[in-house]
Amino acid sequence: MTKKLVVLVSGSGSNLQALIDASRDPDYGAEVVAVGSDRDGTYGLKRAEEAGIPTFVRKVRDFDTREQWDAALTETVAGYEPDLVVSAGFLKLCGPRFLDAFPGRYINTHNSLLPAFPGMNGPGEALKAGVKLAGATLFICDSGVDTGPIIAQTAVPVADDDTVETLTERIKEAERAQLVEAVGRMMREGWTVKDRRVLLG
Ligand code: GRF
């Protein structure tokens, strides 16, 4: 049976688009059943609408407390009964309620080779550190910032003349391919987590 993905976005949604495109193949094993955001008007939401996928927005500032926002987001996402929730450029940390509702089933893609360069500026930090290999990491979210068990990683060479923009784009290309591949395998073959190791299949 086709598995259900809910994807959370805050920005351009190119990772989301890669999942939407992949799921057009029935053999992919999963489809995006809803797309959520923490802000209005993002290109990611537009991509979803164009693909006929339901969308929702839950903004932190519309709630009295962060906990209430977390509860509302949890309830909305849970309503779609997802097999996996994918944070693809979602710029909010979800709280304990959310993590408890989707234990080991909430994943995030990050644009560095973790544990190096967590946080908002992975490519910029990589350039500043002068590394020769940058990349992307897909991991299972825990309560920390970019600290959860790693599902997949892909390395990308840093060119001598890279800027933050050019490196970011090269990473994103590899990141999208990795996301599509790993999510498809998780949905078709399943996965387990043993200590810190995520085992596919
Ligand atoms: C990705 O590179 C992700 O690692 C970072 O934000 C980017 C999202 O890109 N956190 P997009 O919105 O999927 O195009």
Short mmCIF file of N, CA, C and O in Angstrom, two decimals, residues 45-172:
data_model
loop_
_atom_site.label_atom_id
_atom_site.label_comp_id
_atom_site.label_asym_id
_atom_site.label_seq_id
_atom_site.Cartn_x
_atom_site.Cartn_y
_atom_site.Cartn_z
N LEU A 45 4.53 26.10 -0.56
CA LEU A 45 3.06 25.94 -0.51
C LEU A 45 2.47 26.01 -1.91
O LEU A 45 1.56 25.26 -2.26
N LYS A 46 3.03 26.91 -2.72
CA LYS A 46 2.54 27.06 -4.10
C LYS A 46 2.79 25.78 -4.90
O LYS A 46 1.93 25.32 -5.66
N ARG A 47 3.95 25.20 -4.70
CA ARG A 47 4.26 23.95 -5.40
C ARG A 47 3.23 22.88 -5.04
O ARG A 47 2.78 22.12 -5.90
N ALA A 48 2.87 22.82 -3.74
CA ALA A 48 1.90 21.83 -3.30
C ALA A 48 0.55 22.08 -3.94
O ALA A 48 -0.11 21.16 -4.46
N GLU A 49 0.13 23.36 -3.91
CA GLU A 49 -1.17 23.70 -4.49
C GLU A 49 -1.22 23.33 -5.97
O GLU A 49 -2.20 22.77 -6.46
N GLU A 50 -0.13 23.62 -6.65
CA GLU A 50 -0.08 23.30 -8.09
C GLU A 50 -0.17 21.80 -8.35
O GLU A 50 -0.64 21.36 -9.39
N ALA A 51 0.29 21.03 -7.37
CA ALA A 51 0.23 19.57 -7.51
C ALA A 51 -1.08 19.01 -6.96
O ALA A 51 -1.28 17.79 -6.92
N GLY A 52 -1.98 19.89 -6.50
CA GLY A 52 -3.27 19.45 -5.97
C GLY A 52 -3.18 18.80 -4.60
O GLY A 52 -4.04 18.00 -4.22
N ILE A 53 -2.14 19.16 -3.84
CA ILE A 53 -1.95 18.57 -2.51
C ILE A 53 -2.47 19.56 -1.45
O ILE A 53 -2.17 20.76 -1.52
N PRO A 54 -3.25 19.08 -0.48
CA PRO A 54 -3.76 19.97 0.57
C PRO A 54 -2.63 20.64 1.35
O PRO A 54 -1.59 20.01 1.57
N THR A 55 -2.83 21.88 1.73
CA THR A 55 -1.81 22.61 2.51
C THR A 55 -2.42 23.17 3.79
O THR A 55 -3.64 23.33 3.90
N PHE A 56 -1.56 23.47 4.73
CA PHE A 56 -1.99 24.16 5.96
C PHE A 56 -0.85 25.03 6.45
O PHE A 56 0.33 24.77 6.17
N VAL A 57 -1.22 26.10 7.19
CA VAL A 57 -0.21 27.00 7.78
C VAL A 57 -0.50 27.11 9.27
O VAL A 57 -1.65 27.34 9.67
N ARG A 58 0.52 26.89 10.08
CA ARG A 58 0.41 27.11 11.53
C ARG A 58 1.56 28.02 11.93
O ARG A 58 2.71 27.61 11.92
N LYS A 59 1.20 29.30 12.25
CA LYS A 59 2.23 30.28 12.59
C LYS A 59 2.38 30.36 14.11
O LYS A 59 1.36 30.47 14.82
N VAL A 60 3.61 30.39 14.57
CA VAL A 60 3.85 30.47 16.02
C VAL A 60 3.14 31.68 16.61
O VAL A 60 2.53 31.61 17.69
N ARG A 61 3.19 32.80 15.90
CA ARG A 61 2.65 34.03 16.50
C ARG A 61 1.12 34.04 16.62
O ARG A 61 0.54 34.90 17.29
N ASP A 62 0.46 33.10 15.99
CA ASP A 62 -1.00 33.01 16.13
C ASP A 62 -1.43 32.30 17.42
O ASP A 62 -2.62 32.16 17.68
N PHE A 63 -0.45 31.83 18.19
CA PHE A 63 -0.76 31.10 19.43
C PHE A 63 -0.15 31.83 20.62
O PHE A 63 0.86 32.51 20.48
N ASP A 64 -0.77 31.66 21.80
CA ASP A 64 -0.27 32.35 23.00
C ASP A 64 1.10 31.81 23.42
O ASP A 64 1.94 32.54 23.90
N THR A 65 1.27 30.50 23.25
CA THR A 65 2.54 29.90 23.68
C THR A 65 3.05 28.98 22.58
O THR A 65 2.30 28.52 21.72
N ARG A 66 4.32 28.73 22.67
CA ARG A 66 4.97 27.81 21.73
C ARG A 66 4.37 26.40 21.87
O ARG A 66 4.21 25.67 20.89
N GLU A 67 3.99 26.05 23.12
CA GLU A 67 3.40 24.72 23.37
C GLU A 67 2.06 24.58 22.64
O GLU A 67 1.74 23.53 22.10
N GLN A 68 1.29 25.67 22.65
CA GLN A 68 0.01 25.62 21.94
C GLN A 68 0.21 25.48 20.44
O GLN A 68 -0.53 24.77 19.76
N TRP A 69 1.22 26.17 19.93
CA TRP A 69 1.54 26.03 18.50
C TRP A 69 1.93 24.58 18.20
O TRP A 69 1.45 23.98 17.23
N ASP A 70 2.77 24.04 19.06
CA ASP A 70 3.25 22.66 18.87
C ASP A 70 2.07 21.68 18.88
O ASP A 70 1.99 20.77 18.06
N ALA A 71 1.14 21.92 19.79
CA ALA A 71 -0.03 21.03 19.89
C ALA A 71 -0.91 21.14 18.65
O ALA A 71 -1.39 20.14 18.12
N ALA A 72 -1.08 22.37 18.16
CA ALA A 72 -1.93 22.57 16.97
C ALA A 72 -1.27 21.94 15.74
O ALA A 72 -1.95 21.28 14.93
N LEU A 73 0.03 22.12 15.62
CA LEU A 73 0.74 21.52 14.48
C LEU A 73 0.65 20.00 14.55
O LEU A 73 0.37 19.33 13.55
N THR A 74 0.83 19.48 15.76
CA THR A 74 0.77 18.03 15.95
C THR A 74 -0.59 17.48 15.53
O THR A 74 -0.70 16.50 14.79
N GLU A 75 -1.64 18.17 15.99
CA GLU A 75 -3.00 17.69 15.70
C GLU A 75 -3.28 17.71 14.20
O GLU A 75 -3.85 16.76 13.64
N THR A 76 -2.85 18.78 13.55
CA THR A 76 -3.11 18.89 12.10
C THR A 76 -2.35 17.81 11.34
O THR A 76 -2.92 17.12 10.48
N VAL A 77 -1.07 17.66 11.65
CA VAL A 77 -0.27 16.66 10.94
C VAL A 77 -0.83 15.26 11.21
O VAL A 77 -1.01 14.45 10.29
N ALA A 78 -1.16 14.98 12.48
CA ALA A 78 -1.67 13.65 12.84
C ALA A 78 -2.97 13.33 12.09
O ALA A 78 -3.24 12.17 11.77
N GLY A 79 -3.75 14.36 11.80
CA GLY A 79 -5.00 14.18 11.08
C GLY A 79 -4.82 13.53 9.71
O GLY A 79 -5.74 12.92 9.17
N TYR A 80 -3.63 13.67 9.14
CA TYR A 80 -3.35 13.06 7.84
C TYR A 80 -2.79 11.64 7.97
O TYR A 80 -2.49 11.00 6.97
N GLU A 81 -2.64 11.18 9.20
CA GLU A 81 -2.15 9.83 9.49
C GLU A 81 -0.90 9.46 8.68
O GLU A 81 -0.86 8.45 7.97
N PRO A 82 0.14 10.28 8.81
CA PRO A 82 1.33 10.03 7.99
C PRO A 82 2.15 8.84 8.49
O PRO A 82 2.21 8.57 9.68
N ASP A 83 2.75 8.13 7.53
CA ASP A 83 3.74 7.11 7.89
C ASP A 83 5.07 7.78 8.20
O ASP A 83 5.87 7.24 8.96
N LEU A 84 5.30 8.94 7.59
CA LEU A 84 6.55 9.67 7.81
C LEU A 84 6.26 11.16 7.67
O LEU A 84 5.49 11.57 6.79
N VAL A 85 6.88 11.95 8.55
CA VAL A 85 6.79 13.41 8.43
C VAL A 85 8.18 13.91 8.05
O VAL A 85 9.17 13.56 8.69
N VAL A 86 8.23 14.71 6.99
CA VAL A 86 9.52 15.16 6.46
C VAL A 86 9.63 16.67 6.63
O VAL A 86 8.81 17.42 6.09
N SER A 87 10.64 17.10 7.37
CA SER A 87 10.97 18.51 7.44
C SER A 87 11.94 18.80 6.31
O SER A 87 13.06 18.28 6.29
N ALA A 88 11.51 19.60 5.33
CA ALA A 88 12.35 19.89 4.16
C ALA A 88 12.50 21.40 4.07
O ALA A 88 11.71 22.08 3.41
N GLY A 89 13.47 21.92 4.83
CA GLY A 89 13.61 23.37 4.89
C GLY A 89 12.56 23.99 5.78
O GLY A 89 12.14 25.12 5.56
N PHE A 90 12.13 23.26 6.81
CA PHE A 90 11.16 23.80 7.78
C PHE A 90 11.98 24.45 8.89
O PHE A 90 12.76 23.79 9.57
N LEU A 91 11.78 25.77 9.07
CA LEU A 91 12.68 26.53 9.93
C LEU A 91 12.17 26.66 11.36
O LEU A 91 12.32 27.69 12.00
N LYS A 92 11.53 25.60 11.85
CA LYS A 92 11.09 25.60 13.25
C LYS A 92 11.49 24.28 13.90
O LYS A 92 11.45 23.24 13.25
N LEU A 93 11.83 24.39 15.17
CA LEU A 93 12.08 23.17 15.94
C LEU A 93 10.75 22.72 16.53
O LEU A 93 10.09 23.51 17.21
N CYS A 94 10.37 21.49 16.29
CA CYS A 94 9.12 21.01 16.87
C CYS A 94 9.34 20.59 18.31
O CYS A 94 10.44 20.20 18.70
N GLY A 95 8.29 20.69 19.11
CA GLY A 95 8.40 20.43 20.54
C GLY A 95 8.14 18.98 20.89
O GLY A 95 7.92 18.13 20.02
N PRO A 96 8.14 18.70 22.21
CA PRO A 96 8.01 17.33 22.69
C PRO A 96 6.71 16.65 22.25
O PRO A 96 6.70 15.45 21.96
N ARG A 97 5.65 17.40 22.21
CA ARG A 97 4.37 16.82 21.82
C ARG A 97 4.44 16.25 20.40
O ARG A 97 3.98 15.15 20.12
N PHE A 98 5.02 17.06 19.52
CA PHE A 98 5.15 16.65 18.13
C PHE A 98 6.05 15.41 18.03
O PHE A 98 5.71 14.42 17.37
N LEU A 99 7.19 15.48 18.71
CA LEU A 99 8.14 14.35 18.64
C LEU A 99 7.51 13.07 19.20
O LEU A 99 7.72 11.98 18.65
N ASP A 100 6.71 13.21 20.25
CA ASP A 100 6.04 12.04 20.85
C ASP A 100 4.97 11.45 19.92
O ASP A 100 4.70 10.26 19.95
N ALA A 101 4.35 12.33 19.13
CA ALA A 101 3.27 11.86 18.26
C ALA A 101 3.80 11.07 17.07
O ALA A 101 3.10 10.22 16.52
N PHE A 102 5.06 11.38 16.68
CA PHE A 102 5.65 10.71 15.51
C PHE A 102 7.02 10.14 15.88
O PHE A 102 8.04 10.53 15.32
N PRO A 103 7.03 9.22 16.82
CA PRO A 103 8.32 8.76 17.36
C PRO A 103 9.16 8.07 16.28
O PRO A 103 8.70 7.11 15.66
N GLY A 104 10.34 8.59 16.03
CA GLY A 104 11.23 8.02 15.02
C GLY A 104 10.71 8.16 13.61
O GLY A 104 11.28 7.60 12.67
N ARG A 105 9.64 8.93 13.44
CA ARG A 105 9.03 9.06 12.10
C ARG A 105 9.00 10.52 11.64
O ARG A 105 8.26 10.87 10.74
N TYR A 106 9.80 11.34 12.30
CA TYR A 106 9.93 12.73 11.87
C TYR A 106 11.38 12.94 11.47
O TYR A 106 12.28 12.78 12.31
N ILE A 107 11.60 13.24 10.19
CA ILE A 107 12.98 13.33 9.71
C ILE A 107 13.24 14.71 9.12
O ILE A 107 12.31 15.43 8.74
N ASN A 108 14.53 15.06 9.06
CA ASN A 108 14.91 16.38 8.56
C ASN A 108 16.10 16.26 7.64
O ASN A 108 16.96 15.42 7.84
N THR A 109 16.10 17.09 6.61
CA THR A 109 17.28 17.15 5.74
C THR A 109 18.04 18.44 6.04
O THR A 109 17.45 19.52 6.14
N HIS A 110 19.36 18.28 6.20
CA HIS A 110 20.21 19.42 6.58
C HIS A 110 21.37 19.53 5.60
O HIS A 110 21.92 18.52 5.17
N ASN A 111 21.77 20.78 5.32
CA ASN A 111 22.77 20.97 4.28
C ASN A 111 24.21 21.04 4.80
O ASN A 111 24.97 21.94 4.44
N SER A 112 24.58 20.08 5.65
CA SER A 112 25.99 19.88 6.00
C SER A 112 26.19 18.41 6.33
O SER A 112 25.22 17.66 6.47
N LEU A 113 27.45 18.04 6.45
CA LEU A 113 27.77 16.67 6.89
C LEU A 113 27.81 16.70 8.41
O LEU A 113 28.84 16.96 9.02
N LEU A 114 26.68 16.41 9.03
CA LEU A 114 26.61 16.42 10.50
C LEU A 114 27.52 15.33 11.06
O LEU A 114 27.72 14.31 10.40
N PRO A 115 28.09 15.50 12.25
CA PRO A 115 27.77 16.56 13.21
C PRO A 115 28.47 17.90 12.95
O PRO A 115 28.38 18.79 13.79
N ALA A 116 29.16 18.05 11.81
CA ALA A 116 29.74 19.36 11.52
C ALA A 116 28.65 20.33 11.06
O ALA A 116 27.75 19.94 10.32
N PHE A 117 28.77 21.54 11.49
CA PHE A 117 27.97 22.67 11.00
C PHE A 117 26.45 22.48 11.12
O PHE A 117 25.72 22.56 10.12
N PRO A 118 25.96 22.22 12.31
CA PRO A 118 24.51 22.23 12.52
C PRO A 118 24.00 23.67 12.43
O PRO A 118 24.81 24.61 12.39
N GLY A 119 22.70 23.82 12.43
CA GLY A 119 22.12 25.17 12.49
C GLY A 119 21.80 25.74 11.12
O GLY A 119 21.73 25.03 10.14
N MET A 120 21.64 27.04 11.11
CA MET A 120 21.01 27.70 9.96
C MET A 120 21.93 27.94 8.76
O MET A 120 21.46 28.24 7.68
N ASN A 121 23.25 27.85 8.95
CA ASN A 121 24.15 28.30 7.88
C ASN A 121 25.21 27.26 7.55
O ASN A 121 26.41 27.56 7.51
N GLY A 122 24.77 26.01 7.32
CA GLY A 122 25.70 24.91 7.05
C GLY A 122 26.73 25.22 5.97
O GLY A 122 27.95 25.14 6.23
N PRO A 123 26.30 25.61 4.77
CA PRO A 123 27.26 25.87 3.70
C PRO A 123 28.23 27.01 4.04
O PRO A 123 29.43 26.92 3.77
N GLY A 124 27.73 28.07 4.63
CA GLY A 124 28.58 29.21 5.00
C GLY A 124 29.63 28.80 6.02
O GLY A 124 30.81 29.16 5.92
N GLU A 125 29.21 28.01 7.01
CA GLU A 125 30.15 27.55 8.04
C GLU A 125 31.20 26.61 7.43
O GLU A 125 32.37 26.64 7.81
N ALA A 126 30.76 25.79 6.48
CA ALA A 126 31.69 24.87 5.82
C ALA A 126 32.76 25.67 5.06
O ALA A 126 33.95 25.36 5.13
N LEU A 127 32.33 26.71 4.35
CA LEU A 127 33.29 27.54 3.61
C LEU A 127 34.25 28.23 4.58
O LEU A 127 35.45 28.26 4.34
N LYS A 128 33.70 28.74 5.66
CA LYS A 128 34.53 29.45 6.64
C LYS A 128 35.58 28.52 7.24
O LYS A 128 36.70 28.93 7.52
N ALA A 129 35.18 27.26 7.44
CA ALA A 129 36.12 26.30 8.04
C ALA A 129 37.13 25.79 7.01
O ALA A 129 38.11 25.14 7.37
N GLY A 130 36.88 26.05 5.73
CA GLY A 130 37.82 25.64 4.70
C GLY A 130 37.81 24.16 4.38
O GLY A 130 38.79 23.62 3.85
N VAL A 131 36.68 23.48 4.67
CA VAL A 131 36.63 22.04 4.38
C VAL A 131 36.62 21.82 2.86
O VAL A 131 36.20 22.69 2.09
N LYS A 132 37.10 20.68 2.44
CA LYS A 132 37.13 20.34 1.01
C LYS A 132 35.90 19.54 0.61
O LYS A 132 35.57 19.43 -0.57
N LEU A 133 35.25 18.92 1.60
CA LEU A 133 34.01 18.18 1.34
C LEU A 133 32.89 18.76 2.19
O LEU A 133 33.01 18.80 3.43
N ALA A 134 31.85 19.19 1.54
CA ALA A 134 30.62 19.59 2.23
C ALA A 134 29.60 18.51 1.93
O ALA A 134 29.95 17.43 1.47
N GLY A 135 28.31 18.78 2.18
CA GLY A 135 27.33 17.76 1.85
C GLY A 135 26.02 17.94 2.56
O GLY A 135 25.70 19.03 3.05
N ALA A 136 25.25 16.87 2.59
CA ALA A 136 23.92 16.92 3.19
C ALA A 136 23.69 15.67 4.03
O ALA A 136 24.23 14.59 3.73
N THR A 137 22.88 15.84 5.06
CA THR A 137 22.58 14.75 5.99
C THR A 137 21.07 14.64 6.18
O THR A 137 20.41 15.66 6.42
N LEU A 138 20.57 13.42 6.08
CA LEU A 138 19.18 13.16 6.41
C LEU A 138 19.17 12.44 7.75
O LEU A 138 19.91 11.46 7.92
N PHE A 139 18.39 12.91 8.68
CA PHE A 139 18.43 12.32 10.02
C PHE A 139 17.05 12.30 10.67
O PHE A 139 16.13 13.03 10.25
N ILE A 140 16.93 11.45 11.68
CA ILE A 140 15.69 11.36 12.47
C ILE A 140 15.75 12.43 13.55
O ILE A 140 16.72 12.51 14.30
N CYS A 141 14.70 13.28 13.61
CA CYS A 141 14.73 14.39 14.56
C CYS A 141 14.63 13.90 15.99
O CYS A 141 13.83 13.01 16.31
N ASP A 142 15.43 14.51 16.84
CA ASP A 142 15.23 14.38 18.28
C ASP A 142 15.08 15.80 18.83
O ASP A 142 14.87 16.73 18.06
N SER A 143 15.20 15.96 20.15
CA SER A 143 14.90 17.28 20.70
C SER A 143 16.03 18.29 20.50
O SER A 143 15.86 19.46 20.82
N GLY A 144 17.16 17.86 19.98
CA GLY A 144 18.27 18.79 19.77
C GLY A 144 18.21 19.46 18.41
O GLY A 144 17.31 19.21 17.61
N VAL A 145 19.21 20.31 18.16
CA VAL A 145 19.31 20.97 16.86
C VAL A 145 20.25 20.14 15.98
O VAL A 145 21.46 20.11 16.20
N ASP A 146 19.66 19.43 15.01
CA ASP A 146 20.44 18.64 14.04
C ASP A 146 21.29 17.56 14.71
O ASP A 146 22.44 17.33 14.31
N THR A 147 20.73 16.92 15.72
CA THR A 147 21.51 15.95 16.51
C THR A 147 21.03 14.50 16.39
O THR A 147 21.64 13.62 16.99
N GLY A 148 19.98 14.23 15.67
CA GLY A 148 19.37 12.89 15.70
C GLY A 148 20.14 11.85 14.90
O GLY A 148 21.09 12.17 14.17
N PRO A 149 19.73 10.59 15.01
CA PRO A 149 20.38 9.49 14.29
C PRO A 149 20.36 9.70 12.78
O PRO A 149 19.34 10.07 12.20
N ILE A 150 21.50 9.44 12.16
CA ILE A 150 21.69 9.74 10.74
C ILE A 150 21.17 8.60 9.85
O ILE A 150 21.54 7.43 10.03
N ILE A 151 20.33 8.96 8.91
CA ILE A 151 19.77 7.99 7.96
C ILE A 151 20.68 7.87 6.73
O ILE A 151 20.95 6.78 6.23
N ALA A 152 21.13 9.01 6.21
CA ALA A 152 21.94 9.00 4.98
C ALA A 152 22.76 10.29 4.91
O ALA A 152 22.37 11.32 5.47
N GLN A 153 23.91 10.18 4.26
CA GLN A 153 24.73 11.36 4.03
C GLN A 153 25.29 11.32 2.62
O GLN A 153 25.57 10.24 2.09
N THR A 154 25.48 12.49 2.05
CA THR A 154 26.09 12.58 0.73
C THR A 154 27.11 13.71 0.75
O THR A 154 26.84 14.78 1.28
N ALA A 155 28.29 13.42 0.19
CA ALA A 155 29.36 14.43 0.19
C ALA A 155 29.39 15.17 -1.14
O ALA A 155 29.07 14.62 -2.19
N VAL A 156 29.76 16.44 -1.05
CA VAL A 156 29.82 17.31 -2.22
C VAL A 156 31.16 18.05 -2.16
O VAL A 156 31.48 18.64 -1.12
N PRO A 157 31.95 18.05 -3.25
CA PRO A 157 33.24 18.75 -3.19
C PRO A 157 33.04 20.26 -3.12
O PRO A 157 32.11 20.80 -3.72
N VAL A 158 33.94 20.91 -2.39
CA VAL A 158 33.94 22.38 -2.35
C VAL A 158 34.92 22.85 -3.42
O VAL A 158 36.07 22.40 -3.46
N ALA A 159 34.46 23.73 -4.31
CA ALA A 159 35.34 24.27 -5.36
C ALA A 159 36.10 25.48 -4.83
O ALA A 159 35.63 26.17 -3.92
N ASP A 160 37.28 25.70 -5.40
CA ASP A 160 38.13 26.80 -4.91
C ASP A 160 37.42 28.16 -4.99
O ASP A 160 37.65 29.04 -4.17
N ASP A 161 36.57 28.31 -6.01
CA ASP A 161 35.93 29.61 -6.19
C ASP A 161 34.47 29.64 -5.69
O ASP A 161 33.70 30.51 -6.06
N ASP A 162 34.11 28.67 -4.85
CA ASP A 162 32.73 28.64 -4.35
C ASP A 162 32.38 29.87 -3.53
O ASP A 162 33.20 30.36 -2.75
N THR A 163 31.15 30.32 -3.69
CA THR A 163 30.56 31.29 -2.76
C THR A 163 29.51 30.51 -1.96
O THR A 163 29.20 29.35 -2.28
N VAL A 164 28.94 31.15 -0.96
CA VAL A 164 27.88 30.48 -0.19
C VAL A 164 26.77 30.04 -1.15
O VAL A 164 26.23 28.94 -1.05
N GLU A 165 26.46 30.90 -2.12
CA GLU A 165 25.37 30.60 -3.05
C GLU A 165 25.68 29.38 -3.92
O GLU A 165 24.85 28.49 -4.07
N THR A 166 26.87 29.36 -4.52
CA THR A 166 27.17 28.24 -5.43
C THR A 166 27.28 26.93 -4.65
O THR A 166 26.81 25.89 -5.11
N LEU A 167 27.89 26.98 -3.47
CA LEU A 167 28.01 25.74 -2.68
C LEU A 167 26.63 25.28 -2.22
O LEU A 167 26.30 24.09 -2.27
N THR A 168 25.80 26.22 -1.78
CA THR A 168 24.45 25.87 -1.33
C THR A 168 23.69 25.16 -2.44
O THR A 168 23.03 24.13 -2.21
N GLU A 169 23.80 25.67 -3.66
CA GLU A 169 23.07 25.06 -4.78
C GLU A 169 23.60 23.66 -5.10
O GLU A 169 22.83 22.74 -5.37
N ARG A 170 24.94 23.50 -5.07
CA ARG A 170 25.52 22.17 -5.36
C ARG A 170 25.08 21.16 -4.29
O ARG A 170 24.76 20.01 -4.59
N ILE A 171 25.05 21.61 -3.05
CA ILE A 171 24.60 20.72 -1.97
C ILE A 171 23.13 20.35 -2.18
O ILE A 171 22.74 19.18 -2.03
N LYS A 172 22.32 21.34 -2.52
CA LYS A 172 20.88 21.08 -2.64
C LYS A 172 20.57 20.03 -3.71
O LYS A 172 19.65 19.23 -3.55
#
